[in-house]
C-alpha cells in the first residue's frame, strides 16, 4: 500500500505529492521544518516541536499555515492514514508560491507539507549500538538556531560522515569548539562526571531531545555543564553521545577514529539512554 | 497567453509546473541555479553562466542534467515558446528525488527546471536611475562561491533593503569588509580613479557580469583594484555601483543613507555602464 502525504489541505499518495516550482521553498530554501518521533502510537514531545516551529516561522516572518489544534489534527490523521506504529512525521512549512524575486511579499499563503517515515521495530532501544563520528568545519550560516530547510552544509557534512563509515559529523566552529552534529546535538561526559553540551545560542539548534535530556539529567541529579567543548576535549572524554528526535540517543564510541573511553557504552550514557527510553515509553 | 516552464523533459504551462515534495531541492536546498539575461533575442554571456553552473554542480557532486549542447537547445526552446524578446531565463538543477535522509545516494537523476521572466523594455539602459543600498551582516554559509539555492540569508537581506526603500543590501563580513550584495556584486571607484571590487575567493560568488566588467575595464585601460573595501571606504568613495546578470549595472547614489559623491552618477560608472551596454547590444 502506498504511503500518504499531506500537501496544502489534501491527503495524496506520496508518488503524486507535488508542489509548484515557484514555491519559495524550492527556489530560495525559504522555509522551516520539524520531525516528530512517533513511538507505539504516541508522538514524543509534540508540543515542544510545535513551539520550535513557531519560533522558526516567527524568525523568518513566515505565516503559520494553521492553528496548533488543526496542525495536531493533521498530524494524527497522517499517522492514522499511514497505519503508523513507530517512526516519525516530517512537516515542512515554506513561505508559499510567488514570482521569483528575492524580497518576499508581506502577505503570503504559506505551504504545509507532511510525510511519514515508518520503522518496523521500536527505535527506543535501551542498548543501542555505539556509533562513530568524524569532525568537519562548521560551514553553516549564522542562524542555525532557526530550523530552516537551508541544509546544504549539513548534508555535505553528513555525506562525508557516511563516506567515512561514520554516523554523524560534528561541526567545528572558527573558535575550535564543537557546535553540534549535522542533524544531532553533541554531548560528552567529562572525567568529573559532568554531562556537557554546547549552550543554547544562535550557533546551534535548540534540540527538543536535548532539552528533554537536560530535564531528565536535572531530575536524576546528574551534573550538567552547558559549555562548548573542543574536539580534543571530546576525544579525551570518558563518554560521548548524540541526540535527536529520530536518532534518539546514540553512544559515540569513536571521534575521528580515536576511541572514546574504552570504546564501549559508558555508565552515565547508559543511564541517560534508559531515562530517555522510559520517558518515551511513558514510564516516567 | 500563459507562460511555459520546463520541468524534467517537458514543456508545461507555468501554472501546472510542479516537482515532487521529496525533491532534495525542496527539502534540503540541495541544488544550484543560474539566471541568464536575454536582450533583443540574444543571450548575454551564456557560456560563462553554463561554466559556472558546471562549477557549482561539481562542488556539490550533483550530476549535470544533460550535456551543454542539449541545455542550450532547451534554453532556445524556452525563449521561443515564450515569445521572449527581453528578459531572462532562470534554470535550477537539484540533486533529484529521494527518500528524505541527509546523506545522498551517489547516483541520482538530477532535476532540471527552467522559467522565463519577460521584460517589456530593453533593460540595458545607458542612463539607469541611481539606487540606494543598505548594509547588513553577512550571515551566509562559508561557500557562497557555489551558486546554490540556499538563499535564506540573501532573501532576508533583500527584504531589509526593500523595507528601507533600498535596491540592495551589501553584506559585511566579520572583518568589516563588504563581500557583495544579496544578488549583485559590489563596486566602488576610489579617489584615485581605481575601480575596486572584492577579489574572487570562497567568500563571494564569481559574478559573470563582474568578470565581463573586468574585461571591459582592462580593455579600456581603466584602473582595476581587486581588494576588499570597508563600508566607510564605500561611503567616502566618489562613485559606487552594483552589477548582476539581470540588474545589469546600476549606479549607487547612497549607502546607509549617506550620499555617494554628490549623489549623481559618476563619470567612470557612466563609462562602464556604456561599455557594458554596448557589449550587450553586440557593438563591441
mmCIF file with all atom_site columns, N, CA, C and O in Angstrom, chain A residues 45 48 187 195 197 206-226 241 243 249 271-272 275-276 279 284:
data_model
loop_
_atom_site.group_PDB
_atom_site.id
_atom_site.type_symbol
_atom_site.label_atom_id
_atom_site.label_alt_id
_atom_site.label_comp_id
_atom_site.label_asym_id
_atom_site.label_entity_id
_atom_site.label_seq_id
_atom_site.pdbx_PDB_ins_code
_atom_site.Cartn_x
_atom_site.Cartn_y
_atom_site.Cartn_z
_atom_site.occupancy
_atom_site.B_iso_or_equiv
_atom_site.pdbx_formal_charge
_atom_site.auth_seq_id
_atom_site.auth_comp_id
_atom_site.auth_asym_id
_atom_site.auth_atom_id
_atom_site.pdbx_PDB_model_num
ATOM 1   N N  . UNK A 1 45  ? 7.048  14.372 22.607 1.00 0.00 ? 45  UNK A N  1
ATOM 2   C CA . UNK A 1 45  ? 7.309  15.814 22.768 1.00 0.00 ? 45  UNK A CA 1
ATOM 3   C C  . UNK A 1 45  ? 6.753  16.658 21.617 1.00 0.00 ? 45  UNK A C  1
ATOM 4   O O  . UNK A 1 45  ? 7.438  17.556 21.098 1.00 0.00 ? 45  UNK A O  1
ATOM 5   N N  . UNK A 1 48  ? 6.723  20.749 22.344 1.00 0.00 ? 48  UNK A N  1
ATOM 6   C CA . UNK A 1 48  ? 7.986  21.478 22.168 1.00 0.00 ? 48  UNK A CA 1
ATOM 7   C C  . UNK A 1 48  ? 8.408  21.585 20.691 1.00 0.00 ? 48  UNK A C  1
ATOM 8   O O  . UNK A 1 48  ? 8.980  22.593 20.288 1.00 0.00 ? 48  UNK A O  1
ATOM 9   N N  . UNK A 1 187 ? 27.258 15.665 22.749 1.00 0.00 ? 187 UNK A N  1
ATOM 10  C CA . UNK A 1 187 ? 27.424 15.592 24.207 1.00 0.00 ? 187 UNK A CA 1
ATOM 11  C C  . UNK A 1 187 ? 28.694 14.820 24.553 1.00 0.00 ? 187 UNK A C  1
ATOM 12  O O  . UNK A 1 187 ? 29.058 13.874 23.857 1.00 0.00 ? 187 UNK A O  1
ATOM 13  N N  . UNK A 1 195 ? 27.856 16.018 32.527 1.00 0.00 ? 195 UNK A N  1
ATOM 14  C CA . UNK A 1 195 ? 27.323 15.808 31.185 1.00 0.00 ? 195 UNK A CA 1
ATOM 15  C C  . UNK A 1 195 ? 27.353 17.162 30.491 1.00 0.00 ? 195 UNK A C  1
ATOM 16  O O  . UNK A 1 195 ? 26.701 18.114 30.930 1.00 0.00 ? 195 UNK A O  1
ATOM 17  N N  . UNK A 1 197 ? 27.356 19.836 27.106 1.00 0.00 ? 197 UNK A N  1
ATOM 18  C CA . UNK A 1 197 ? 26.892 20.113 25.743 1.00 0.00 ? 197 UNK A CA 1
ATOM 19  C C  . UNK A 1 197 ? 26.942 21.614 25.500 1.00 0.00 ? 197 UNK A C  1
ATOM 20  O O  . UNK A 1 197 ? 27.002 22.411 26.454 1.00 0.00 ? 197 UNK A O  1
ATOM 21  N N  . UNK A 1 206 ? 18.264 24.561 19.096 1.00 0.00 ? 206 UNK A N  1
ATOM 22  C CA . UNK A 1 206 ? 17.830 24.174 20.439 1.00 0.00 ? 206 UNK A CA 1
ATOM 23  C C  . UNK A 1 206 ? 17.060 22.858 20.323 1.00 0.00 ? 206 UNK A C  1
ATOM 24  O O  . UNK A 1 206 ? 15.860 22.837 20.078 1.00 0.00 ? 206 UNK A O  1
ATOM 25  N N  . UNK A 1 207 ? 17.786 21.748 20.475 1.00 0.00 ? 207 UNK A N  1
ATOM 26  C CA . UNK A 1 207 ? 17.176 20.437 20.264 1.00 0.00 ? 207 UNK A CA 1
ATOM 27  C C  . UNK A 1 207 ? 16.081 20.137 21.276 1.00 0.00 ? 207 UNK A C  1
ATOM 28  O O  . UNK A 1 207 ? 16.260 20.369 22.470 1.00 0.00 ? 207 UNK A O  1
ATOM 29  N N  . UNK A 1 208 ? 14.972 19.620 20.784 1.00 0.00 ? 208 UNK A N  1
ATOM 30  C CA . UNK A 1 208 ? 13.880 19.236 21.689 1.00 0.00 ? 208 UNK A CA 1
ATOM 31  C C  . UNK A 1 208 ? 14.331 18.037 22.536 1.00 0.00 ? 208 UNK A C  1
ATOM 32  O O  . UNK A 1 208 ? 14.104 17.995 23.756 1.00 0.00 ? 208 UNK A O  1
ATOM 33  N N  . UNK A 1 209 ? 15.009 17.082 21.897 1.00 0.00 ? 209 UNK A N  1
ATOM 34  C CA . UNK A 1 209 ? 15.527 15.928 22.635 1.00 0.00 ? 209 UNK A CA 1
ATOM 35  C C  . UNK A 1 209 ? 16.601 16.391 23.614 1.00 0.00 ? 209 UNK A C  1
ATOM 36  O O  . UNK A 1 209 ? 16.656 15.938 24.765 1.00 0.00 ? 209 UNK A O  1
ATOM 37  N N  . UNK A 1 210 ? 17.454 17.332 23.163 1.00 0.00 ? 210 UNK A N  1
ATOM 38  C CA . UNK A 1 210 ? 18.467 17.921 24.046 1.00 0.00 ? 210 UNK A CA 1
ATOM 39  C C  . UNK A 1 210 ? 17.812 18.484 25.306 1.00 0.00 ? 210 UNK A C  1
ATOM 40  O O  . UNK A 1 210 ? 18.245 18.216 26.429 1.00 0.00 ? 210 UNK A O  1
ATOM 41  N N  . UNK A 1 211 ? 16.742 19.254 25.129 1.00 0.00 ? 211 UNK A N  1
ATOM 42  C CA . UNK A 1 211 ? 16.097 19.885 26.283 1.00 0.00 ? 211 UNK A CA 1
ATOM 43  C C  . UNK A 1 211 ? 15.465 18.832 27.190 1.00 0.00 ? 211 UNK A C  1
ATOM 44  O O  . UNK A 1 211 ? 15.522 18.936 28.413 1.00 0.00 ? 211 UNK A O  1
ATOM 45  N N  . UNK A 1 212 ? 14.886 17.801 26.585 1.00 0.00 ? 212 UNK A N  1
ATOM 46  C CA . UNK A 1 212 ? 14.282 16.730 27.384 1.00 0.00 ? 212 UNK A CA 1
ATOM 47  C C  . UNK A 1 212 ? 15.360 16.026 28.202 1.00 0.00 ? 212 UNK A C  1
ATOM 48  O O  . UNK A 1 212 ? 15.163 15.715 29.379 1.00 0.00 ? 212 UNK A O  1
ATOM 49  N N  . UNK A 1 213 ? 16.518 15.775 27.585 1.00 0.00 ? 213 UNK A N  1
ATOM 50  C CA . UNK A 1 213 ? 17.625 15.130 28.295 1.00 0.00 ? 213 UNK A CA 1
ATOM 51  C C  . UNK A 1 213 ? 18.067 15.990 29.479 1.00 0.00 ? 213 UNK A C  1
ATOM 52  O O  . UNK A 1 213 ? 18.333 15.478 30.575 1.00 0.00 ? 213 UNK A O  1
ATOM 53  N N  . UNK A 1 214 ? 18.123 17.295 29.277 1.00 0.00 ? 214 UNK A N  1
ATOM 54  C CA . UNK A 1 214 ? 18.534 18.199 30.365 1.00 0.00 ? 214 UNK A CA 1
ATOM 55  C C  . UNK A 1 214 ? 17.552 18.093 31.534 1.00 0.00 ? 214 UNK A C  1
ATOM 56  O O  . UNK A 1 214 ? 17.966 18.029 32.706 1.00 0.00 ? 214 UNK A O  1
ATOM 57  N N  . UNK A 1 215 ? 16.277 18.045 31.207 1.00 0.00 ? 215 UNK A N  1
ATOM 58  C CA . UNK A 1 215 ? 15.276 17.892 32.278 1.00 0.00 ? 215 UNK A CA 1
ATOM 59  C C  . UNK A 1 215 ? 15.495 16.579 33.024 1.00 0.00 ? 215 UNK A C  1
ATOM 60  O O  . UNK A 1 215 ? 15.476 16.535 34.268 1.00 0.00 ? 215 UNK A O  1
ATOM 61  N N  . UNK A 1 216 ? 15.750 15.506 32.283 1.00 0.00 ? 216 UNK A N  1
ATOM 62  C CA . UNK A 1 216 ? 15.958 14.195 32.914 1.00 0.00 ? 216 UNK A CA 1
ATOM 63  C C  . UNK A 1 216 ? 17.238 14.188 33.753 1.00 0.00 ? 216 UNK A C  1
ATOM 64  O O  . UNK A 1 216 ? 17.277 13.606 34.848 1.00 0.00 ? 216 UNK A O  1
ATOM 65  N N  . UNK A 1 217 ? 18.282 14.854 33.243 1.00 0.00 ? 217 UNK A N  1
ATOM 66  C CA . UNK A 1 217 ? 19.545 14.958 33.989 1.00 0.00 ? 217 UNK A CA 1
ATOM 67  C C  . UNK A 1 217 ? 19.314 15.675 35.313 1.00 0.00 ? 217 UNK A C  1
ATOM 68  O O  . UNK A 1 217 ? 19.767 15.238 36.383 1.00 0.00 ? 217 UNK A O  1
ATOM 69  N N  . UNK A 1 218 ? 18.585 16.786 35.228 1.00 0.00 ? 218 UNK A N  1
ATOM 70  C CA . UNK A 1 218 ? 18.319 17.553 36.453 1.00 0.00 ? 218 UNK A CA 1
ATOM 71  C C  . UNK A 1 218 ? 17.471 16.746 37.434 1.00 0.00 ? 218 UNK A C  1
ATOM 72  O O  . UNK A 1 218 ? 17.751 16.719 38.637 1.00 0.00 ? 218 UNK A O  1
ATOM 73  N N  . UNK A 1 219 ? 16.445 16.087 36.896 1.00 0.00 ? 219 UNK A N  1
ATOM 74  C CA . UNK A 1 219 ? 15.581 15.285 37.775 1.00 0.00 ? 219 UNK A CA 1
ATOM 75  C C  . UNK A 1 219 ? 16.368 14.168 38.458 1.00 0.00 ? 219 UNK A C  1
ATOM 76  O O  . UNK A 1 219 ? 16.105 13.809 39.612 1.00 0.00 ? 219 UNK A O  1
ATOM 77  N N  . UNK A 1 220 ? 17.335 13.606 37.731 1.00 0.00 ? 220 UNK A N  1
ATOM 78  C CA . UNK A 1 220 ? 18.111 12.488 38.288 1.00 0.00 ? 220 UNK A CA 1
ATOM 79  C C  . UNK A 1 220 ? 19.303 12.988 39.099 1.00 0.00 ? 220 UNK A C  1
ATOM 80  O O  . UNK A 1 220 ? 20.106 12.196 39.583 1.00 0.00 ? 220 UNK A O  1
ATOM 81  N N  . UNK A 1 221 ? 19.426 14.320 39.232 1.00 0.00 ? 221 UNK A N  1
ATOM 82  C CA . UNK A 1 221 ? 20.522 14.949 39.975 1.00 0.00 ? 221 UNK A CA 1
ATOM 83  C C  . UNK A 1 221 ? 21.894 14.549 39.439 1.00 0.00 ? 221 UNK A C  1
ATOM 84  O O  . UNK A 1 221 ? 22.860 14.397 40.188 1.00 0.00 ? 221 UNK A O  1
ATOM 85  N N  . UNK A 1 222 ? 21.953 14.358 38.130 1.00 0.00 ? 222 UNK A N  1
ATOM 86  C CA . UNK A 1 222 ? 23.264 14.214 37.497 1.00 0.00 ? 222 UNK A CA 1
ATOM 87  C C  . UNK A 1 222 ? 23.835 15.626 37.306 1.00 0.00 ? 222 UNK A C  1
ATOM 88  O O  . UNK A 1 222 ? 23.106 16.624 37.415 1.00 0.00 ? 222 UNK A O  1
ATOM 89  N N  . UNK A 1 223 ? 25.161 15.710 37.012 1.00 0.00 ? 223 UNK A N  1
ATOM 90  C CA . UNK A 1 223 ? 25.791 17.026 36.842 1.00 0.00 ? 223 UNK A CA 1
ATOM 91  C C  . UNK A 1 223 ? 25.692 17.475 35.386 1.00 0.00 ? 223 UNK A C  1
ATOM 92  O O  . UNK A 1 223 ? 26.002 16.710 34.480 1.00 0.00 ? 223 UNK A O  1
ATOM 93  N N  . UNK A 1 224 ? 25.284 18.716 35.186 1.00 0.00 ? 224 UNK A N  1
ATOM 94  C CA . UNK A 1 224 ? 25.131 19.256 33.831 1.00 0.00 ? 224 UNK A CA 1
ATOM 95  C C  . UNK A 1 224 ? 26.086 20.424 33.630 1.00 0.00 ? 224 UNK A C  1
ATOM 96  O O  . UNK A 1 224 ? 26.263 21.253 34.528 1.00 0.00 ? 224 UNK A O  1
ATOM 97  N N  . UNK A 1 225 ? 26.700 20.495 32.465 1.00 0.00 ? 225 UNK A N  1
ATOM 98  C CA . UNK A 1 225 ? 27.615 21.599 32.144 1.00 0.00 ? 225 UNK A CA 1
ATOM 99  C C  . UNK A 1 225 ? 27.291 22.093 30.733 1.00 0.00 ? 225 UNK A C  1
ATOM 100 O O  . UNK A 1 225 ? 27.643 21.425 29.755 1.00 0.00 ? 225 UNK A O  1
ATOM 101 N N  . UNK A 1 226 ? 26.608 23.217 30.638 1.00 0.00 ? 226 UNK A N  1
ATOM 102 C CA . UNK A 1 226 ? 26.275 23.756 29.310 1.00 0.00 ? 226 UNK A CA 1
ATOM 103 C C  . UNK A 1 226 ? 27.364 24.725 28.867 1.00 0.00 ? 226 UNK A C  1
ATOM 104 O O  . UNK A 1 226 ? 27.240 25.935 29.003 1.00 0.00 ? 226 UNK A O  1
ATOM 105 N N  . UNK A 1 241 ? 28.034 11.069 23.503 1.00 0.00 ? 241 UNK A N  1
ATOM 106 C CA . UNK A 1 241 ? 26.830 10.570 22.828 1.00 0.00 ? 241 UNK A CA 1
ATOM 107 C C  . UNK A 1 241 ? 26.212 11.679 22.000 1.00 0.00 ? 241 UNK A C  1
ATOM 108 O O  . UNK A 1 241 ? 26.661 12.835 22.044 1.00 0.00 ? 241 UNK A O  1
ATOM 109 N N  . UNK A 1 243 ? 22.239 13.140 20.280 1.00 0.00 ? 243 UNK A N  1
ATOM 110 C CA . UNK A 1 243 ? 20.792 13.059 20.485 1.00 0.00 ? 243 UNK A CA 1
ATOM 111 C C  . UNK A 1 243 ? 20.049 13.802 19.394 1.00 0.00 ? 243 UNK A C  1
ATOM 112 O O  . UNK A 1 243 ? 20.550 14.787 18.834 1.00 0.00 ? 243 UNK A O  1
ATOM 113 N N  . UNK A 1 249 ? 18.979 8.605  21.411 1.00 0.00 ? 249 UNK A N  1
ATOM 114 C CA . UNK A 1 249 ? 20.316 8.851  21.960 1.00 0.00 ? 249 UNK A CA 1
ATOM 115 C C  . UNK A 1 249 ? 21.214 7.710  21.501 1.00 0.00 ? 249 UNK A C  1
ATOM 116 O O  . UNK A 1 249 ? 20.849 6.545  21.629 1.00 0.00 ? 249 UNK A O  1
ATOM 117 N N  . UNK A 1 271 ? 22.781 5.353  31.593 1.00 0.00 ? 271 UNK A N  1
ATOM 118 C CA . UNK A 1 271 ? 21.718 5.870  32.468 1.00 0.00 ? 271 UNK A CA 1
ATOM 119 C C  . UNK A 1 271 ? 20.799 6.816  31.703 1.00 0.00 ? 271 UNK A C  1
ATOM 120 O O  . UNK A 1 271 ? 19.568 6.734  31.807 1.00 0.00 ? 271 UNK A O  1
ATOM 121 N N  . UNK A 1 272 ? 21.402 7.721  30.940 1.00 0.00 ? 272 UNK A N  1
ATOM 122 C CA . UNK A 1 272 ? 20.607 8.737  30.232 1.00 0.00 ? 272 UNK A CA 1
ATOM 123 C C  . UNK A 1 272 ? 19.754 8.077  29.141 1.00 0.00 ? 272 UNK A C  1
ATOM 124 O O  . UNK A 1 272 ? 18.595 8.441  28.934 1.00 0.00 ? 272 UNK A O  1
ATOM 125 N N  . UNK A 1 275 ? 16.866 6.534  30.905 1.00 0.00 ? 275 UNK A N  1
ATOM 126 C CA . UNK A 1 275 ? 15.904 7.554  31.362 1.00 0.00 ? 275 UNK A CA 1
ATOM 127 C C  . UNK A 1 275 ? 15.075 8.072  30.189 1.00 0.00 ? 275 UNK A C  1
ATOM 128 O O  . UNK A 1 275 ? 13.860 8.242  30.293 1.00 0.00 ? 275 UNK A O  1
ATOM 129 N N  . UNK A 1 276 ? 15.751 8.326  29.061 1.00 0.00 ? 276 UNK A N  1
ATOM 130 C CA . UNK A 1 276 ? 15.026 8.852  27.910 1.00 0.00 ? 276 UNK A CA 1
ATOM 131 C C  . UNK A 1 276 ? 14.089 7.796  27.327 1.00 0.00 ? 276 UNK A C  1
ATOM 132 O O  . UNK A 1 276 ? 12.959 8.093  26.947 1.00 0.00 ? 276 UNK A O  1
ATOM 133 N N  . UNK A 1 279 ? 11.101 7.657  29.470 1.00 0.00 ? 279 UNK A N  1
ATOM 134 C CA . UNK A 1 279 ? 10.251 8.821  29.188 1.00 0.00 ? 279 UNK A CA 1
ATOM 135 C C  . UNK A 1 279 ? 9.447  8.585  27.897 1.00 0.00 ? 279 UNK A C  1
ATOM 136 O O  . UNK A 1 279 ? 8.233  8.813  27.862 1.00 0.00 ? 279 UNK A O  1
ATOM 137 N N  . UNK A 1 284 ? 7.784  7.488  32.851 1.00 0.00 ? 284 UNK A N  1
ATOM 138 C CA . UNK A 1 284 ? 8.178  8.467  33.874 1.00 0.00 ? 284 UNK A CA 1
ATOM 139 C C  . UNK A 1 284 ? 7.045  9.460  34.080 1.00 0.00 ? 284 UNK A C  1
ATOM 140 O O  . UNK A 1 284 ? 6.295  9.737  33.173 1.00 0.00 ? 284 UNK A O  1
#
